[in-house]
Amino acid sequence: DVIKNYFLGYDLLNSDFTISLGTKKVERHTMFHDESDWRATLAETGSQTMTGGRIKKIERYIDADTFMVTYGDGLSNINIEELIKFHKKRGRIATVAGVRPMARFGELSVTGDLVKNFSEKPQIENGWINGGFFVFQRKVFDYLDEECVLEKEPLERLASDKQLAVFKHTGYWRCMDTYRDLEALNQEWAG
């Protein structure tokens, strides 16, 4: 509802304006941003719908053969143009951005019973995780139903069918899944 109200009131939220409180007459002055050529489709998919089901439920709104999806809780400097170029070059149904997250705990490099090196919450150097940024072809809808979890059967089947490419992003990436993540990002922002 907050997101829908944001878009419904976009003009006023992004403008200077004068309001006459008695009549509720609004005079808009300067708009900070002009995205009047943008189109945003907000689809109600249901609060209990899983990630794959949400994508399946928007199928009727996707006109392009290639489209992008993100969870919305990741913050990254992924180059979107490079991600799309990579996806098209690989010619697969799906591409996921693979990232190496920050470790949750400090890392010890040990020799015998002595700590050789200590690193507090370093970026993980081995292995990749789902960074939450995807590029899909329309054929992905064949792997989805309205009850599925994207990260289970659909992505597992795409991988098994050799239709899931990974765009390895080694730059900035953080998630905001928990209050702890929120605090860490706020600290980072504060500098």
Coordinates of N, CA and C in Angstrom, one line a residue:
D1 N 0.8 -1.2 0.0 CA 0.0 0.0 0.0 C 0.9 1.3 0.0
V2 N 2.0 1.2 0.7 CA 2.9 2.4 0.8 C 3.4 2.6 -0.6
I3 N 3.8 1.6 -1.3 CA 4.4 1.8 -2.6 C 3.3 2.3 -3.6
K4 N 2.1 1.7 -3.5 CA 1.0 2.2 -4.4 C 0.7 3.6 -4.1
N5 N 0.7 4.0 -2.9 CA 0.4 5.4 -2.5 C 1.5 6.3 -3.0
Y6 N 2.8 5.8 -3.0 CA 3.9 6.6 -3.5 C 3.7 7.0 -4.9
F7 N 3.4 6.0 -5.7 CA 3.2 6.2 -7.1 C 1.9 7.0 -7.4
L8 N 0.9 6.8 -6.7 CA -0.4 7.6 -6.9 C -0.1 9.1 -6.6
G9 N 0.7 9.3 -5.6 CA 1.0 10.7 -5.2 C 2.3 11.2 -5.7
Y10 N 2.9 10.6 -6.7 CA 4.2 10.8 -7.2 C 4.5 12.3 -7.5
D11 N 3.5 12.9 -8.3 CA 3.7 14.3 -8.7 C 3.9 15.2 -7.4
L12 N 3.0 15.1 -6.4 CA 3.1 16.0 -5.3 C 4.3 15.6 -4.4
L13 N 4.6 14.3 -4.3 CA 5.8 13.9 -3.4 C 7.1 14.4 -4.0
N14 N 7.1 14.7 -5.3 CA 8.4 15.1 -5.9 C 8.3 16.5 -6.4
S15 N 7.5 17.4 -5.8 CA 7.3 18.7 -6.2 C 7.2 19.7 -5.0
D16 N 7.5 20.9 -5.2 CA 7.2 22.0 -4.3 C 5.7 22.3 -4.6
F17 N 4.9 22.6 -3.6 CA 3.5 22.9 -3.8 C 3.0 23.8 -2.7
T18 N 1.9 24.5 -3.0 CA 1.2 25.3 -2.0 C -0.2 24.6 -1.9
I19 N -0.6 24.4 -0.7 CA -2.0 23.9 -0.4 C -2.8 24.9 0.4
S20 N -4.0 25.1 0.0 CA -5.0 25.9 0.8 C -5.7 24.9 1.6
L21 N -5.4 24.9 2.9 CA -6.0 23.8 3.8 C -7.5 23.9 3.9
G22 N -8.1 25.0 3.8 CA -9.6 25.1 3.8 C -10.3 24.5 2.6
T23 N -9.7 24.6 1.5 CA -10.3 24.1 0.2 C -9.6 22.9 -0.3
K24 N -8.5 22.6 0.2 CA -7.6 21.5 -0.2 C -7.1 21.7 -1.7
K25 N -7.2 22.9 -2.1 CA -6.7 23.3 -3.5 C -5.2 23.2 -3.4
V26 N -4.6 22.5 -4.4 CA -3.1 22.3 -4.5 C -2.6 23.0 -5.7
E27 N -1.6 23.9 -5.5 CA -0.9 24.5 -6.6 C 0.5 23.9 -6.7
R28 N 0.8 23.1 -7.7 CA 2.1 22.5 -7.8 C 3.0 23.5 -8.5
H29 N 4.3 23.6 -7.9 CA 5.3 24.5 -8.5 C 6.3 23.8 -9.3
T30 N 7.4 23.4 -8.7 CA 8.5 22.8 -9.4 C 8.6 21.3 -9.1
M31 N 8.7 20.5 -10.1 CA 8.9 19.1 -9.9 C 10.4 18.8 -9.9
F32 N 10.8 18.0 -8.8 CA 12.3 17.7 -8.7 C 12.8 16.8 -9.7
H33 N 12.0 15.8 -10.1 CA 12.3 14.8 -11.1 C 11.2 14.7 -12.1
D34 N 11.5 14.5 -13.3 CA 10.4 14.3 -14.3 C 10.6 12.9 -14.9
E35 N 9.9 12.0 -14.4 CA 9.9 10.6 -14.9 C 8.5 10.4 -15.6
S36 N 7.9 11.4 -16.2 CA 6.6 11.3 -16.8 C 6.5 10.3 -17.9
D37 N 7.7 9.9 -18.5 CA 7.7 8.8 -19.5 C 7.8 7.4 -18.9
W38 N 7.9 7.3 -17.6 CA 8.0 6.0 -17.0 C 6.7 5.4 -16.9
R39 N 6.6 4.0 -16.9 CA 5.4 3.3 -16.6 C 5.7 2.3 -15.5
A40 N 4.9 2.2 -14.5 CA 5.1 1.3 -13.4 C 3.8 0.5 -13.2
T41 N 4.0 -0.8 -13.3 CA 2.8 -1.7 -13.0 C 3.0 -2.3 -11.6
L42 N 2.0 -2.1 -10.8 CA 2.0 -2.6 -9.4 C 1.0 -3.7 -9.4
A43 N 1.4 -4.9 -9.2 CA 0.5 -6.1 -9.2 C 0.4 -6.7 -7.8
E44 N -0.9 -6.9 -7.4 CA -1.1 -7.5 -6.1 C -1.0 -9.0 -6.3
T45 N 0.0 -9.6 -5.7 CA 0.2 -11.0 -5.9 C -0.2 -11.8 -4.6
G46 N -0.6 -11.1 -3.5 CA -1.0 -11.8 -2.3 C 0.2 -11.9 -1.3
S47 N -0.1 -11.7 -0.1 CA 0.9 -11.7 1.0 C 1.5 -13.1 1.2
Q48 N 0.8 -14.1 0.9 CA 1.3 -15.5 1.2 C 2.0 -16.1 0.0
T49 N 2.0 -15.4 -1.2 CA 2.6 -16.0 -2.4 C 4.1 -16.0 -2.3
M50 N 4.7 -17.1 -2.7 CA 6.1 -17.3 -2.7 C 6.8 -16.6 -3.9
T51 N 8.1 -16.5 -3.9 CA 8.8 -15.8 -4.9 C 8.6 -16.2 -6.3
G52 N 8.5 -17.5 -6.6 CA 8.3 -17.9 -8.0 C 6.8 -17.6 -8.4
G53 N 5.9 -17.8 -7.4 CA 4.5 -17.5 -7.7 C 4.3 -16.1 -8.0
R54 N 5.0 -15.2 -7.4 CA 4.9 -13.7 -7.6 C 5.3 -13.4 -9.1
I55 N 6.3 -14.0 -9.5 CA 6.8 -13.8 -10.9 C 5.8 -14.4 -11.9
K56 N 5.3 -15.6 -11.6 CA 4.3 -16.2 -12.5 C 3.0 -15.3 -12.6
K57 N 2.6 -14.7 -11.5 CA 1.4 -13.9 -11.5 C 1.5 -12.6 -12.3
I58 N 2.8 -12.2 -12.6 CA 2.9 -11.0 -13.4 C 3.2 -11.3 -14.9
E59 N 3.1 -12.6 -15.3 CA 3.4 -13.0 -16.6 C 2.6 -12.1 -17.6
R60 N 1.3 -11.9 -17.4 CA 0.5 -11.2 -18.3 C 0.9 -9.7 -18.5
Y61 N 1.7 -9.2 -17.7 CA 2.2 -7.8 -17.8 C 3.5 -7.7 -18.5
I62 N 4.2 -8.8 -18.7 CA 5.5 -8.8 -19.3 C 5.4 -8.9 -20.8
D63 N 5.7 -7.8 -21.5 CA 5.6 -7.8 -23.0 C 6.9 -8.2 -23.7
A64 N 8.0 -7.9 -23.0 CA 9.4 -8.1 -23.6 C 9.8 -9.5 -23.5
D65 N 10.7 -10.0 -24.4 CA 11.2 -11.3 -24.3 C 12.2 -11.4 -23.1
T66 N 12.9 -10.3 -22.9 CA 13.9 -10.3 -21.8 C 13.4 -9.3 -20.7
F67 N 13.5 -9.7 -19.5 CA 13.1 -8.8 -18.4 C 13.9 -9.1 -17.2
M68 N 13.9 -8.2 -16.2 CA 14.7 -8.3 -15.0 C 13.8 -8.4 -13.8
V69 N 14.4 -9.1 -12.7 CA 13.7 -9.3 -11.5 C 14.7 -9.1 -10.3
T70 N 14.3 -8.4 -9.2 CA 15.1 -8.4 -8.1 C 14.2 -8.5 -6.8
Y71 N 14.8 -8.9 -5.7 CA 14.0 -9.1 -4.5 C 13.7 -7.7 -3.9
G72 N 14.6 -6.7 -4.1 CA 14.4 -5.4 -3.6 C 15.1 -5.2 -2.2
D73 N 15.7 -6.2 -1.7 CA 16.4 -6.1 -0.4 C 17.9 -6.1 -0.5
G74 N 18.4 -6.0 -1.7 CA 19.8 -6.0 -1.9 C 20.3 -4.7 -2.4
L75 N 21.5 -4.3 -1.9 CA 22.1 -3.0 -2.3 C 23.4 -3.3 -3.0
S76 N 23.6 -2.9 -4.3 CA 24.8 -3.3 -5.0 C 25.1 -2.2 -6.0
N77 N 26.4 -2.3 -6.5 CA 26.8 -1.5 -7.6 C 26.9 -2.3 -8.9
I78 N 26.1 -3.4 -9.0 CA 26.1 -4.2 -10.2 C 25.8 -3.3 -11.4
N79 N 26.6 -3.5 -12.5 CA 26.4 -2.7 -13.7 C 25.3 -3.4 -14.5
I80 N 24.1 -2.9 -14.5 CA 22.9 -3.5 -15.1 C 23.1 -3.7 -16.6
E81 N 23.7 -2.7 -17.3 CA 24.0 -2.9 -18.7 C 24.9 -4.1 -19.0
E82 N 25.9 -4.2 -18.2 CA 26.8 -5.4 -18.3 C 26.1 -6.7 -18.0
L83 N 25.3 -6.7 -17.0 CA 24.5 -7.9 -16.6 C 23.6 -8.3 -17.8
I84 N 22.9 -7.4 -18.4 CA 22.0 -7.7 -19.5 C 22.9 -8.2 -20.7
K85 N 24.0 -7.5 -21.0 CA 24.8 -7.9 -22.1 C 25.4 -9.3 -21.9
F86 N 25.8 -9.6 -20.6 CA 26.3 -11.0 -20.3 C 25.2 -12.0 -20.5
H87 N 24.0 -11.7 -20.1 CA 22.8 -12.6 -20.2 C 22.5 -12.9 -21.7
K88 N 22.5 -11.9 -22.5 CA 22.2 -12.1 -23.9 C 23.3 -12.9 -24.6
K89 N 24.5 -12.6 -24.2 CA 25.7 -13.3 -24.8 C 25.6 -14.8 -24.5
R90 N 25.2 -15.2 -23.3 CA 25.1 -16.6 -22.9 C 24.0 -17.3 -23.5
G91 N 22.9 -16.6 -23.9 CA 21.8 -17.3 -24.6 C 21.0 -18.3 -23.7
R92 N 21.0 -18.1 -22.4 CA 20.2 -19.0 -21.5 C 18.9 -18.3 -21.2
I93 N 18.0 -19.1 -20.5 CA 16.7 -18.7 -20.1 C 16.9 -17.7 -18.9
A94 N 17.9 -18.0 -18.1 CA 18.0 -17.2 -16.8 C 19.5 -16.9 -16.5
T95 N 19.7 -15.7 -15.9 CA 21.0 -15.4 -15.4 C 20.8 -14.8 -14.0
V96 N 21.6 -15.3 -13.0 CA 21.5 -14.8 -11.7 C 22.9 -14.1 -11.4
A97 N 22.8 -13.0 -10.7 CA 24.1 -12.3 -10.2 C 24.6 -13.1 -9.0
G98 N 25.8 -13.6 -9.2 CA 26.4 -14.3 -8.1 C 27.3 -13.3 -7.3
V99 N 27.3 -13.3 -6.0 CA 28.1 -12.4 -5.2 C 28.8 -13.2 -4.1
R100 N 29.8 -12.5 -3.6 CA 30.5 -13.1 -2.4 C 30.2 -12.1 -1.2
P101 N 29.4 -12.6 -0.3 CA 29.0 -11.7 0.8 C 30.1 -11.5 1.8
M102 N 29.9 -10.6 2.7 CA 30.7 -10.4 3.9 C 30.5 -11.6 4.8
A103 N 31.5 -12.1 5.4 CA 31.4 -13.1 6.4 C 30.7 -12.6 7.6
R104 N 29.9 -13.4 8.3 CA 29.2 -13.0 9.4 C 30.1 -12.9 10.7
F105 N 31.1 -13.7 10.7 CA 32.0 -13.7 11.8 C 33.5 -13.4 11.4
G106 N 34.3 -13.1 12.3 CA 35.7 -12.9 12.1 C 36.4 -14.2 11.6
E107 N 37.4 -14.0 10.7 CA 38.1 -15.2 10.2 C 39.4 -15.3 10.8
L108 N 39.8 -16.5 11.2 CA 41.1 -16.8 11.7 C 41.9 -17.7 10.8
S109 N 43.1 -17.3 10.5 CA 44.1 -18.1 9.8 C 45.0 -18.7 10.8
V110 N 45.0 -20.0 10.9 CA 45.7 -20.6 12.1 C 46.8 -21.5 11.6
T111 N 47.9 -21.5 12.3 CA 49.0 -22.4 12.1 C 49.3 -23.0 13.5
G112 N 49.0 -24.3 13.6 CA 49.1 -25.0 14.9 C 48.1 -24.4 15.9
D113 N 48.6 -23.9 17.0 CA 47.7 -23.3 18.0 C 47.9 -21.8 18.1
L114 N 48.5 -21.2 17.0 CA 48.6 -19.7 17.0 C 47.8 -19.1 15.8
V115 N 47.3 -18.0 16.0 CA 46.6 -17.3 15.0 C 47.6 -16.5 14.2
K116 N 47.7 -16.9 12.9 CA 48.6 -16.2 12.0 C 48.1 -14.9 11.5
N117 N 46.7 -14.9 11.3 CA 46.1 -13.7 10.7 C 44.7 -13.7 11.2
F118 N 44.2 -12.5 11.6 CA 42.8 -12.3 12.0 C 42.2 -11.2 11.1
S119 N 41.0 -11.5 10.6 CA 40.3 -10.6 9.8 C 38.9 -10.5 10.2
E120 N 38.4 -9.4 10.7 CA 37.0 -9.2 11.2 C 36.1 -9.1 10.0
K121 N 35.2 -10.1 9.8 CA 34.1 -10.1 8.8 C 34.6 -9.8 7.4
P122 N 35.5 -10.5 6.9 CA 36.0 -10.2 5.5 C 35.0 -10.7 4.5
Q123 N 35.2 -10.2 3.3 CA 34.4 -10.7 2.2 C 34.8 -12.1 1.9
I124 N 33.8 -13.0 1.7 CA 34.1 -14.4 1.5 C 34.8 -14.5 0.1
E125 N 35.9 -15.3 0.1 CA 36.7 -15.5 -1.2 C 36.3 -16.7 -2.0
N126 N 35.7 -17.7 -1.4 CA 35.4 -18.9 -2.1 C 33.9 -19.1 -2.1
G127 N 33.4 -19.5 -3.2 CA 31.9 -19.8 -3.4 C 31.2 -18.6 -3.7
W128 N 30.0 -18.8 -4.3 CA 29.1 -17.7 -4.7 C 27.8 -17.9 -4.2
I129 N 27.0 -16.8 -3.9 CA 25.6 -17.0 -3.5 C 24.7 -16.2 -4.4
N130 N 23.5 -16.4 -4.3 CA 22.4 -15.7 -5.1 C 22.4 -14.3 -4.6
G131 N 22.8 -13.3 -5.5 CA 22.8 -11.9 -5.2 C 21.4 -11.2 -5.3
G132 N 20.4 -12.0 -5.8 CA 19.1 -11.4 -5.9 C 18.8 -10.5 -7.1
F133 N 19.7 -10.5 -8.1 CA 19.4 -9.8 -9.3 C 19.4 -10.8 -10.5
F134 N 18.3 -10.8 -11.2 CA 18.1 -11.8 -12.3 C 17.7 -11.1 -13.6
V135 N 18.1 -11.8 -14.7 CA 17.7 -11.5 -16.0 C 17.0 -12.7 -16.5
F136 N 15.8 -12.6 -17.0 CA 15.0 -13.8 -17.5 C 14.6 -13.6 -19.0
Q137 N 14.4 -14.7 -19.6 CA 13.7 -14.8 -20.9 C 12.3 -15.2 -20.6
R138 N 11.3 -14.9 -21.4 CA 9.9 -15.3 -21.2 C 9.8 -16.8 -20.9
K139 N 10.7 -17.6 -21.5 CA 10.6 -19.0 -21.3 C 10.7 -19.5 -19.8
V140 N 11.1 -18.5 -19.0 CA 11.2 -18.9 -17.6 C 9.8 -19.2 -17.0
F141 N 8.8 -18.6 -17.6 CA 7.4 -18.8 -17.1 C 7.0 -20.3 -17.2
D142 N 7.7 -21.0 -18.1 CA 7.4 -22.5 -18.2 C 7.9 -23.3 -17.0
Y143 N 8.8 -22.7 -16.3 CA 9.4 -23.3 -15.1 C 8.6 -22.9 -13.8
L144 N 7.7 -22.0 -13.9 CA 7.0 -21.5 -12.7 C 5.5 -21.9 -12.6
D145 N 5.0 -21.9 -11.4 CA 3.6 -22.0 -11.2 C 3.3 -21.0 -10.1
E146 N 2.0 -20.8 -9.8 CA 1.6 -19.8 -8.8 C 1.9 -20.2 -7.3
E147 N 2.4 -21.4 -7.1 CA 2.7 -21.9 -5.8 C 4.1 -22.1 -5.5
C148 N 5.0 -21.9 -6.5 CA 6.4 -22.3 -6.3 C 7.3 -21.2 -5.7
V149 N 8.4 -21.7 -5.1 CA 9.5 -20.9 -4.6 C 10.5 -20.9 -5.6
L150 N 10.8 -19.7 -6.1 CA 11.8 -19.5 -7.2 C 13.1 -20.2 -6.9
E151 N 13.6 -20.1 -5.7 CA 14.9 -20.6 -5.3 C 15.0 -22.1 -5.2
K152 N 13.8 -22.8 -5.2 CA 13.8 -24.3 -5.1 C 13.7 -24.9 -6.5
E153 N 12.7 -25.6 -6.8 CA 12.5 -26.3 -8.1 C 12.8 -25.5 -9.3
P154 N 12.3 -24.3 -9.5 CA 12.5 -23.6 -10.8 C 14.0 -23.3 -11.0
L155 N 14.7 -22.8 -10.1 CA 16.2 -22.5 -10.3 C 17.0 -23.8 -10.4
E156 N 16.6 -24.8 -9.5 CA 17.3 -26.1 -9.6 C 17.1 -26.7 -10.9
R157 N 15.9 -26.7 -11.5 CA 15.6 -27.3 -12.8 C 16.3 -26.5 -13.9
L158 N 16.3 -25.2 -13.8 CA 17.0 -24.4 -14.8 C 18.5 -24.7 -14.8
A159 N 19.1 -24.9 -13.6 CA 20.5 -25.3 -13.5 C 20.7 -26.7 -14.1
S160 N 19.8 -27.6 -13.8 CA 19.9 -29.0 -14.3 C 19.8 -29.0 -15.8
D161 N 19.0 -28.1 -16.4 CA 18.8 -28.0 -17.8 C 19.9 -27.2 -18.5
K162 N 20.9 -26.7 -17.7 CA 21.9 -25.9 -18.2 C 21.4 -24.6 -18.8
Q163 N 20.4 -24.0 -18.2 CA 19.7 -22.8 -18.6 C 19.9 -21.6 -17.6
L164 N 20.8 -21.8 -16.6 CA 21.0 -20.8 -15.6 C 22.4 -20.4 -15.6
A165 N 22.7 -19.1 -16.1 CA 24.0 -18.6 -16.1 C 24.3 -17.8 -14.9
V166 N 25.5 -17.6 -14.5 CA 25.9 -16.7 -13.3 C 26.8 -15.6 -13.8
F167 N 26.3 -14.4 -13.4 CA 27.1 -13.2 -13.7 C 27.9 -12.9 -12.4
K168 N 29.2 -13.1 -12.4 CA 30.0 -13.0 -11.1 C 30.3 -11.6 -10.9
H169 N 29.6 -11.1 -9.8 CA 29.9 -9.7 -9.4 C 30.8 -9.7 -8.2
T170 N 31.9 -9.0 -8.3 CA 32.9 -9.0 -7.2 C 32.9 -7.6 -6.5
G171 N 32.0 -6.7 -7.0 CA 32.0 -5.4 -6.4 C 31.1 -5.4 -5.1
Y172 N 30.6 -4.2 -4.9 CA 29.8 -3.9 -3.7 C 28.5 -4.7 -3.7
W173 N 28.2 -5.4 -2.6 CA 26.9 -6.0 -2.5 C 26.6 -6.2 -1.0
R174 N 25.4 -5.8 -0.6 CA 25.0 -6.0 0.8 C 23.5 -6.4 0.8
C175 N 23.1 -7.2 1.7 CA 21.6 -7.5 1.8 C 21.1 -6.8 3.0
M176 N 19.8 -6.6 3.0 CA 19.1 -6.1 4.2 C 17.9 -7.0 4.6
D177 N 18.3 -8.1 5.1 CA 17.3 -9.1 5.5 C 16.9 -9.0 6.9
T178 N 17.7 -8.5 7.7 CA 17.5 -8.5 9.2 C 17.8 -7.1 9.8
Y179 N 17.3 -6.9 11.0 CA 17.6 -5.7 11.7 C 19.1 -5.5 11.8
R180 N 19.9 -6.5 12.0 CA 21.3 -6.4 12.1 C 21.9 -5.9 10.8
D181 N 21.4 -6.4 9.6 CA 21.8 -5.8 8.3 C 21.5 -4.3 8.2
L182 N 20.3 -3.9 8.7 CA 19.9 -2.5 8.6 C 20.9 -1.7 9.4
E183 N 21.2 -2.1 10.6 CA 22.1 -1.4 11.5 C 23.5 -1.3 10.8
A184 N 24.0 -2.4 10.2 CA 25.3 -2.4 9.5 C 25.3 -1.4 8.3
L185 N 24.2 -1.4 7.6 CA 24.1 -0.5 6.4 C 24.0 1.0 6.9
N186 N 23.3 1.2 8.0 CA 23.2 2.6 8.5 C 24.6 3.1 9.0
Q187 N 25.3 2.2 9.6 CA 26.7 2.5 10.1 C 27.6 2.8 8.9
E188 N 27.5 2.0 7.8 CA 28.2 2.2 6.6 C 27.9 3.6 6.0
W189 N 26.6 3.9 6.0 CA 26.1 5.2 5.4 C 26.7 6.3 6.2
A190 N 26.7 6.2 7.5 CA 27.1 7.3 8.4 C 28.6 7.5 8.2
G191 N 29.3 6.5 7.7 CA 30.7 6.6 7.4 C 31.6 6.4 8.6

